[in-house]
Amino acid sequence: MSEKLWSSVDRYAADLFVNPDKVQDETLRSSHKAKLPAIAVSATQGKLLQILAQGIGAKRILEIGTLGGYSTIWLARALPATGRLITLEYEPKHAEVARANFKRAGVTKKVEVRIGAALDSLKQMVKSKEKPFDFIFIDADKEGYINYLEYSLKLSRPGTIIVADNVVRDGKVADAKSKDPRVIGARKFNKLLAGKKNALSTIMQTVGSKGYDGMSVTLVTGKK
Ligand code: SAH
Ligand code: DHB
Ligand code: MG
């Protein structure tokens, strides 16, 4: 079993269920051109995010970690014309690339990028009594995930779905002795998530064009 095989099946699935997708091809091309790291979700993962968000009729979406806006555009596709998506990004350069991509994708009316450390933006959102989000995608620095979880829960309501990317990390997440701060961040996040009494959660391992990783999926059930 190899990454090559996973990638070819990912391509096969994307050719069936995603392609052609000129808008997102251009999103990735422009991200590559601007030298952003190639760490966006895959096409099949992006479509899964859309299906989950659209399936619950999400009107308000929060994303933590924008990069070039690839996953953002998938999520924006789930929204009705009146829907709203706020995406948080630390790097001004990434936000700039993303904004150009949102323009090309025709989603600027729905999408707002907030530049800054995500934790600061989240604190600000709680302070200003931002209405709860229907769907939240956590995908920024893994060291920050536990904070992002606590703030995501504060910005949720029963029925909110929270998805977090990269919680398996080549399987390294099962190694309690790992010294990799990103693995440690993911392990802390998974443990914290597992202990939440007001949420139903699981982890799904994934293989594909982005290698071997996984996402956690959470349904917020109870009172905060
Ligand atoms: N969701 C994107 C990929 C995000 S990559 C996609 O799938 O298309 C992670 C992003 O999080 C990077 O752009 C990185 O700059 C950003 N990031 C890292 N630390 C951050 C922080 N403290 N606050 C906000 N964004 C951060
Ligand atoms: C990394 C970050 C991601 O969000 C991802 O999907 C893959 C890799 C990283 O920081 O290495
Ligand atoms: Mg990711």
PDB file of N, CA, C and O in Angstrom, residues 47-100:
ATOM      1  N   LYS A  47     -14.820  18.452  -0.830  1.00  0.00           N
ATOM      2  CA  LYS A  47     -16.227  18.181  -1.147  1.00  0.00           C
ATOM      3  C   LYS A  47     -16.952  17.594   0.064  1.00  0.00           C
ATOM      4  O   LYS A  47     -18.124  17.891   0.286  1.00  0.00           O
ATOM      5  N   LEU A  48     -16.257  16.783   0.842  1.00  0.00           N
ATOM      6  CA  LEU A  48     -16.870  16.256   2.075  1.00  0.00           C
ATOM      7  C   LEU A  48     -17.259  17.402   3.008  1.00  0.00           C
ATOM      8  O   LEU A  48     -18.352  17.398   3.599  1.00  0.00           O
ATOM      9  N   LEU A  49     -16.364  18.392   3.130  1.00  0.00           N
ATOM     10  CA  LEU A  49     -16.684  19.552   3.982  1.00  0.00           C
ATOM     11  C   LEU A  49     -17.951  20.242   3.473  1.00  0.00           C
ATOM     12  O   LEU A  49     -18.839  20.608   4.245  1.00  0.00           O
ATOM     13  N   GLN A  50     -18.031  20.424   2.163  1.00  0.00           N
ATOM     14  CA  GLN A  50     -19.227  21.048   1.583  1.00  0.00           C
ATOM     15  C   GLN A  50     -20.479  20.236   1.923  1.00  0.00           C
ATOM     16  O   GLN A  50     -21.504  20.789   2.355  1.00  0.00           O
ATOM     17  N   ILE A  51     -20.400  18.933   1.735  1.00  0.00           N
ATOM     18  CA  ILE A  51     -21.577  18.071   1.958  1.00  0.00           C
ATOM     19  C   ILE A  51     -22.022  18.147   3.425  1.00  0.00           C
ATOM     20  O   ILE A  51     -23.217  18.265   3.721  1.00  0.00           O
ATOM     21  N   LEU A  52     -21.057  18.093   4.342  1.00  0.00           N
ATOM     22  CA  LEU A  52     -21.409  18.146   5.771  1.00  0.00           C
ATOM     23  C   LEU A  52     -22.068  19.481   6.103  1.00  0.00           C
ATOM     24  O   LEU A  52     -23.092  19.526   6.802  1.00  0.00           O
ATOM     25  N   ALA A  53     -21.499  20.567   5.612  1.00  0.00           N
ATOM     26  CA  ALA A  53     -22.037  21.893   5.923  1.00  0.00           C
ATOM     27  C   ALA A  53     -23.394  22.117   5.251  1.00  0.00           C
ATOM     28  O   ALA A  53     -24.342  22.612   5.862  1.00  0.00           O
ATOM     29  N   GLN A  54     -23.471  21.717   4.001  1.00  0.00           N
ATOM     30  CA  GLN A  54     -24.731  21.904   3.254  1.00  0.00           C
ATOM     31  C   GLN A  54     -25.821  20.985   3.809  1.00  0.00           C
ATOM     32  O   GLN A  54     -26.995  21.372   3.864  1.00  0.00           O
ATOM     33  N   GLY A  55     -25.412  19.810   4.244  1.00  0.00           N
ATOM     34  CA  GLY A  55     -26.372  18.839   4.780  1.00  0.00           C
ATOM     35  C   GLY A  55     -27.073  19.312   6.038  1.00  0.00           C
ATOM     36  O   GLY A  55     -28.216  18.925   6.300  1.00  0.00           O
ATOM     37  N   ILE A  56     -26.415  20.134   6.825  1.00  0.00           N
ATOM     38  CA  ILE A  56     -27.064  20.666   8.039  1.00  0.00           C
ATOM     39  C   ILE A  56     -27.660  22.047   7.768  1.00  0.00           C
ATOM     40  O   ILE A  56     -28.133  22.711   8.691  1.00  0.00           O
ATOM     41  N   GLY A  57     -27.634  22.471   6.516  1.00  0.00           N
ATOM     42  CA  GLY A  57     -28.213  23.773   6.169  1.00  0.00           C
ATOM     43  C   GLY A  57     -27.463  24.937   6.786  1.00  0.00           C
ATOM     44  O   GLY A  57     -28.062  25.943   7.175  1.00  0.00           O
ATOM     45  N   ALA A  58     -26.149  24.807   6.865  1.00  0.00           N
ATOM     46  CA  ALA A  58     -25.340  25.842   7.519  1.00  0.00           C
ATOM     47  C   ALA A  58     -25.532  27.211   6.846  1.00  0.00           C
ATOM     48  O   ALA A  58     -25.525  27.316   5.626  1.00  0.00           O
ATOM     49  N   LYS A  59     -25.727  28.204   7.688  1.00  0.00           N
ATOM     50  CA  LYS A  59     -25.820  29.590   7.196  1.00  0.00           C
ATOM     51  C   LYS A  59     -24.660  30.422   7.708  1.00  0.00           C
ATOM     52  O   LYS A  59     -24.366  31.488   7.172  1.00  0.00           O
ATOM     53  N   ARG A  60     -24.024  29.926   8.765  1.00  0.00           N
ATOM     54  CA  ARG A  60     -22.871  30.628   9.349  1.00  0.00           C
ATOM     55  C   ARG A  60     -21.747  29.623   9.550  1.00  0.00           C
ATOM     56  O   ARG A  60     -21.897  28.648  10.278  1.00  0.00           O
ATOM     57  N   ILE A  61     -20.624  29.895   8.892  1.00  0.00           N
ATOM     58  CA  ILE A  61     -19.476  28.981   8.966  1.00  0.00           C
ATOM     59  C   ILE A  61     -18.252  29.735   9.468  1.00  0.00           C
ATOM     60  O   ILE A  61     -18.018  30.885   9.086  1.00  0.00           O
ATOM     61  N   LEU A  62     -17.488  29.076  10.335  1.00  0.00           N
ATOM     62  CA  LEU A  62     -16.215  29.622  10.827  1.00  0.00           C
ATOM     63  C   LEU A  62     -15.106  28.679  10.401  1.00  0.00           C
ATOM     64  O   LEU A  62     -15.225  27.461  10.565  1.00  0.00           O
ATOM     65  N   GLU A  63     -14.033  29.255   9.855  1.00  0.00           N
ATOM     66  CA  GLU A  63     -12.855  28.467   9.504  1.00  0.00           C
ATOM     67  C   GLU A  63     -11.641  29.048  10.206  1.00  0.00           C
ATOM     68  O   GLU A  63     -11.457  30.271  10.209  1.00  0.00           O
ATOM     69  N   ILE A  64     -10.819  28.197  10.780  1.00  0.00           N
ATOM     70  CA  ILE A  64      -9.602  28.649  11.452  1.00  0.00           C
ATOM     71  C   ILE A  64      -8.421  28.116  10.641  1.00  0.00           C
ATOM     72  O   ILE A  64      -8.146  26.919  10.654  1.00  0.00           O
ATOM     73  N   GLY A  65      -7.760  28.997   9.883  1.00  0.00           N
ATOM     74  CA  GLY A  65      -6.665  28.609   8.982  1.00  0.00           C
ATOM     75  C   GLY A  65      -7.114  28.659   7.532  1.00  0.00           C
ATOM     76  O   GLY A  65      -7.690  27.714   7.002  1.00  0.00           O
ATOM     77  N   THR A  66      -6.821  29.783   6.860  1.00  0.00           N
ATOM     78  CA  THR A  66      -7.344  30.036   5.510  1.00  0.00           C
ATOM     79  C   THR A  66      -6.417  29.536   4.411  1.00  0.00           C
ATOM     80  O   THR A  66      -6.865  28.978   3.412  1.00  0.00           O
ATOM     81  N   LEU A  67      -5.128  29.767   4.576  1.00  0.00           N
ATOM     82  CA  LEU A  67      -4.114  29.556   3.526  1.00  0.00           C
ATOM     83  C   LEU A  67      -4.572  30.289   2.256  1.00  0.00           C
ATOM     84  O   LEU A  67      -4.905  31.465   2.329  1.00  0.00           O
ATOM     85  N   GLY A  68      -4.643  29.618   1.112  1.00  0.00           N
ATOM     86  CA  GLY A  68      -5.062  30.302  -0.126  1.00  0.00           C
ATOM     87  C   GLY A  68      -6.565  30.266  -0.359  1.00  0.00           C
ATOM     88  O   GLY A  68      -7.031  30.674  -1.427  1.00  0.00           O
ATOM     89  N   GLY A  69      -7.308  29.759   0.631  1.00  0.00           N
ATOM     90  CA  GLY A  69      -8.774  29.794   0.522  1.00  0.00           C
ATOM     91  C   GLY A  69      -9.401  28.598  -0.172  1.00  0.00           C
ATOM     92  O   GLY A  69     -10.589  28.614  -0.511  1.00  0.00           O
ATOM     93  N   TYR A  70      -8.621  27.535  -0.356  1.00  0.00           N
ATOM     94  CA  TYR A  70      -9.157  26.365  -1.075  1.00  0.00           C
ATOM     95  C   TYR A  70     -10.313  25.710  -0.302  1.00  0.00           C
ATOM     96  O   TYR A  70     -11.418  25.559  -0.830  1.00  0.00           O
ATOM     97  N   SER A  71     -10.065  25.374   0.967  1.00  0.00           N
ATOM     98  CA  SER A  71     -11.157  24.769   1.767  1.00  0.00           C
ATOM     99  C   SER A  71     -12.275  25.786   1.989  1.00  0.00           C
ATOM    100  O   SER A  71     -13.458  25.418   2.042  1.00  0.00           O
ATOM    101  N   THR A  72     -11.895  27.064   2.105  1.00  0.00           N
ATOM    102  CA  THR A  72     -12.901  28.120   2.298  1.00  0.00           C
ATOM    103  C   THR A  72     -13.909  28.118   1.155  1.00  0.00           C
ATOM    104  O   THR A  72     -15.120  28.219   1.383  1.00  0.00           O
ATOM    105  N   ILE A  73     -13.399  28.001  -0.065  1.00  0.00           N
ATOM    106  CA  ILE A  73     -14.292  28.036  -1.237  1.00  0.00           C
ATOM    107  C   ILE A  73     -15.204  26.810  -1.250  1.00  0.00           C
ATOM    108  O   ILE A  73     -16.394  26.920  -1.545  1.00  0.00           O
ATOM    109  N   TRP A  74     -14.671  25.654  -0.869  1.00  0.00           N
ATOM    110  CA  TRP A  74     -15.544  24.470  -0.749  1.00  0.00           C
ATOM    111  C   TRP A  74     -16.667  24.737   0.244  1.00  0.00           C
ATOM    112  O   TRP A  74     -17.832  24.392   0.000  1.00  0.00           O
ATOM    113  N   LEU A  75     -16.313  25.332   1.374  1.00  0.00           N
ATOM    114  CA  LEU A  75     -17.332  25.594   2.400  1.00  0.00           C
ATOM    115  C   LEU A  75     -18.301  26.682   1.958  1.00  0.00           C
ATOM    116  O   LEU A  75     -19.509  26.591   2.230  1.00  0.00           O
ATOM    117  N   ALA A  76     -17.788  27.689   1.253  1.00  0.00           N
ATOM    118  CA  ALA A  76     -18.664  28.768   0.772  1.00  0.00           C
ATOM    119  C   ALA A  76     -19.704  28.216  -0.201  1.00  0.00           C
ATOM    120  O   ALA A  76     -20.839  28.709  -0.263  1.00  0.00           O
ATOM    121  N   ARG A  77     -19.337  27.170  -0.919  1.00  0.00           N
ATOM    122  CA  ARG A  77     -20.270  26.544  -1.854  1.00  0.00           C
ATOM    123  C   ARG A  77     -21.464  25.910  -1.131  1.00  0.00           C
ATOM    124  O   ARG A  77     -22.503  25.667  -1.751  1.00  0.00           O
ATOM    125  N   ALA A  78     -21.291  25.612   0.154  1.00  0.00           N
ATOM    126  CA  ALA A  78     -22.384  25.011   0.934  1.00  0.00           C
ATOM    127  C   ALA A  78     -23.411  26.052   1.353  1.00  0.00           C
ATOM    128  O   ALA A  78     -24.528  25.694   1.753  1.00  0.00           O
ATOM    129  N   LEU A  79     -23.027  27.325   1.280  1.00  0.00           N
ATOM    130  CA  LEU A  79     -23.865  28.392   1.850  1.00  0.00           C
ATOM    131  C   LEU A  79     -24.905  28.916   0.861  1.00  0.00           C
ATOM    132  O   LEU A  79     -24.626  29.041  -0.337  1.00  0.00           O
ATOM    133  N   PRO A  80     -26.078  29.286   1.383  1.00  0.00           N
ATOM    134  CA  PRO A  80     -27.026  30.012   0.537  1.00  0.00           C
ATOM    135  C   PRO A  80     -26.482  31.424   0.280  1.00  0.00           C
ATOM    136  O   PRO A  80     -25.517  31.848   0.926  1.00  0.00           O
ATOM    137  N   ALA A  81     -27.115  32.143  -0.652  1.00  0.00           N
ATOM    138  CA  ALA A  81     -26.622  33.478  -1.024  1.00  0.00           C
ATOM    139  C   ALA A  81     -26.514  34.406   0.178  1.00  0.00           C
ATOM    140  O   ALA A  81     -25.648  35.277   0.237  1.00  0.00           O
ATOM    141  N   THR A  82     -27.373  34.194   1.168  1.00  0.00           N
ATOM    142  CA  THR A  82     -27.379  35.045   2.358  1.00  0.00           C
ATOM    143  C   THR A  82     -26.436  34.525   3.449  1.00  0.00           C
ATOM    144  O   THR A  82     -26.336  35.124   4.513  1.00  0.00           O
ATOM    145  N   GLY A  83     -25.770  33.408   3.180  1.00  0.00           N
ATOM    146  CA  GLY A  83     -24.898  32.801   4.189  1.00  0.00           C
ATOM    147  C   GLY A  83     -23.632  33.613   4.405  1.00  0.00           C
ATOM    148  O   GLY A  83     -23.302  34.515   3.633  1.00  0.00           O
ATOM    149  N   ARG A  84     -22.922  33.262   5.490  1.00  0.00           N
ATOM    150  CA  ARG A  84     -21.736  34.018   5.856  1.00  0.00           C
ATOM    151  C   ARG A  84     -20.651  33.086   6.380  1.00  0.00           C
ATOM    152  O   ARG A  84     -20.925  32.176   7.154  1.00  0.00           O
ATOM    153  N   LEU A  85     -19.427  33.361   5.936  1.00  0.00           N
ATOM    154  CA  LEU A  85     -18.284  32.558   6.377  1.00  0.00           C
ATOM    155  C   LEU A  85     -17.181  33.499   6.849  1.00  0.00           C
ATOM    156  O   LEU A  85     -16.803  34.421   6.120  1.00  0.00           O
ATOM    157  N   ILE A  86     -16.700  33.270   8.053  1.00  0.00           N
ATOM    158  CA  ILE A  86     -15.553  34.033   8.553  1.00  0.00           C
ATOM    159  C   ILE A  86     -14.371  33.084   8.626  1.00  0.00           C
ATOM    160  O   ILE A  86     -14.474  31.983   9.181  1.00  0.00           O
ATOM    161  N   THR A  87     -13.250  33.464   8.020  1.00  0.00           N
ATOM    162  CA  THR A  87     -12.065  32.616   8.030  1.00  0.00           C
ATOM    163  C   THR A  87     -10.890  33.384   8.635  1.00  0.00           C
ATOM    164  O   THR A  87     -10.692  34.571   8.347  1.00  0.00           O
ATOM    165  N   LEU A  88     -10.152  32.727   9.515  1.00  0.00           N
ATOM    166  CA  LEU A  88      -9.101  33.383  10.299  1.00  0.00           C
ATOM    167  C   LEU A  88      -7.721  32.975   9.798  1.00  0.00           C
ATOM    168  O   LEU A  88      -7.444  31.786   9.633  1.00  0.00           O
ATOM    169  N   GLU A  89      -6.872  33.958   9.568  1.00  0.00           N
ATOM    170  CA  GLU A  89      -5.540  33.684   9.007  1.00  0.00           C
ATOM    171  C   GLU A  89      -4.505  34.628   9.611  1.00  0.00           C
ATOM    172  O   GLU A  89      -4.709  35.823   9.682  1.00  0.00           O
ATOM    173  N   TYR A  90      -3.370  34.056   9.997  1.00  0.00           N
ATOM    174  CA  TYR A  90      -2.307  34.828  10.613  1.00  0.00           C
ATOM    175  C   TYR A  90      -1.446  35.573   9.587  1.00  0.00           C
ATOM    176  O   TYR A  90      -1.043  36.717   9.806  1.00  0.00           O
ATOM    177  N   GLU A  91      -1.171  34.927   8.470  1.00  0.00           N
ATOM    178  CA  GLU A  91      -0.240  35.487   7.481  1.00  0.00           C
ATOM    179  C   GLU A  91      -0.952  36.418   6.502  1.00  0.00           C
ATOM    180  O   GLU A  91      -1.761  35.963   5.691  1.00  0.00           O
ATOM    181  N   PRO A  92      -0.605  37.721   6.506  1.00  0.00           N
ATOM    182  CA  PRO A  92      -1.241  38.654   5.569  1.00  0.00           C
ATOM    183  C   PRO A  92      -1.096  38.217   4.111  1.00  0.00           C
ATOM    184  O   PRO A  92      -2.017  38.401   3.317  1.00  0.00           O
ATOM    185  N   LYS A  93       0.050  37.613   3.799  1.00  0.00           N
ATOM    186  CA  LYS A  93       0.270  37.181   2.409  1.00  0.00           C
ATOM    187  C   LYS A  93      -0.724  36.077   2.011  1.00  0.00           C
ATOM    188  O   LYS A  93      -1.259  36.075   0.903  1.00  0.00           O
ATOM    189  N   HIS A  94      -0.971  35.142   2.924  1.00  0.00           N
ATOM    190  CA  HIS A  94      -1.936  34.082   2.641  1.00  0.00           C
ATOM    191  C   HIS A  94      -3.330  34.686   2.445  1.00  0.00           C
ATOM    192  O   HIS A  94      -4.067  34.314   1.520  1.00  0.00           O
ATOM    193  N   ALA A  95      -3.661  35.637   3.310  1.00  0.00           N
ATOM    194  CA  ALA A  95      -4.986  36.277   3.224  1.00  0.00           C
ATOM    195  C   ALA A  95      -5.157  37.002   1.895  1.00  0.00           C
ATOM    196  O   ALA A  95      -6.236  36.972   1.289  1.00  0.00           O
ATOM    197  N   GLU A  96      -4.081  37.604   1.447  1.00  0.00           N
ATOM    198  CA  GLU A  96      -4.130  38.353   0.178  1.00  0.00           C
ATOM    199  C   GLU A  96      -4.370  37.406  -1.005  1.00  0.00           C
ATOM    200  O   GLU A  96      -5.205  37.678  -1.882  1.00  0.00           O
ATOM    201  N   VAL A  97      -3.657  36.293  -1.006  1.00  0.00           N
ATOM    202  CA  VAL A  97      -3.854  35.295  -2.058  1.00  0.00           C
ATOM    203  C   VAL A  97      -5.283  34.758  -1.993  1.00  0.00           C
ATOM    204  O   VAL A  97      -5.972  34.609  -3.008  1.00  0.00           O
ATOM    205  N   ALA A  98      -5.736  34.486  -0.764  1.00  0.00           N
ATOM    206  CA  ALA A  98      -7.091  33.941  -0.583  1.00  0.00           C
ATOM    207  C   ALA A  98      -8.142  34.924  -1.103  1.00  0.00           C
ATOM    208  O   ALA A  98      -9.079  34.522  -1.797  1.00  0.00           O
ATOM    209  N   ARG A  99      -7.967  36.205  -0.793  1.00  0.00           N
ATOM    210  CA  ARG A  99      -8.967  37.197  -1.226  1.00  0.00           C
ATOM    211  C   ARG A  99      -9.089  37.238  -2.749  1.00  0.00           C
ATOM    212  O   ARG A  99     -10.184  37.342  -3.286  1.00  0.00           O
ATOM    213  N   ALA A 100      -7.937  37.149  -3.429  1.00  0.00           N
ATOM    214  CA  ALA A 100      -7.975  37.132  -4.897  1.00  0.00           C
ATOM    215  C   ALA A 100      -8.714  35.881  -5.377  1.00  0.00           C
ATOM    216  O   ALA A 100      -9.485  35.925  -6.345  1.00  0.00           O
TER     217      ALA A 100
END
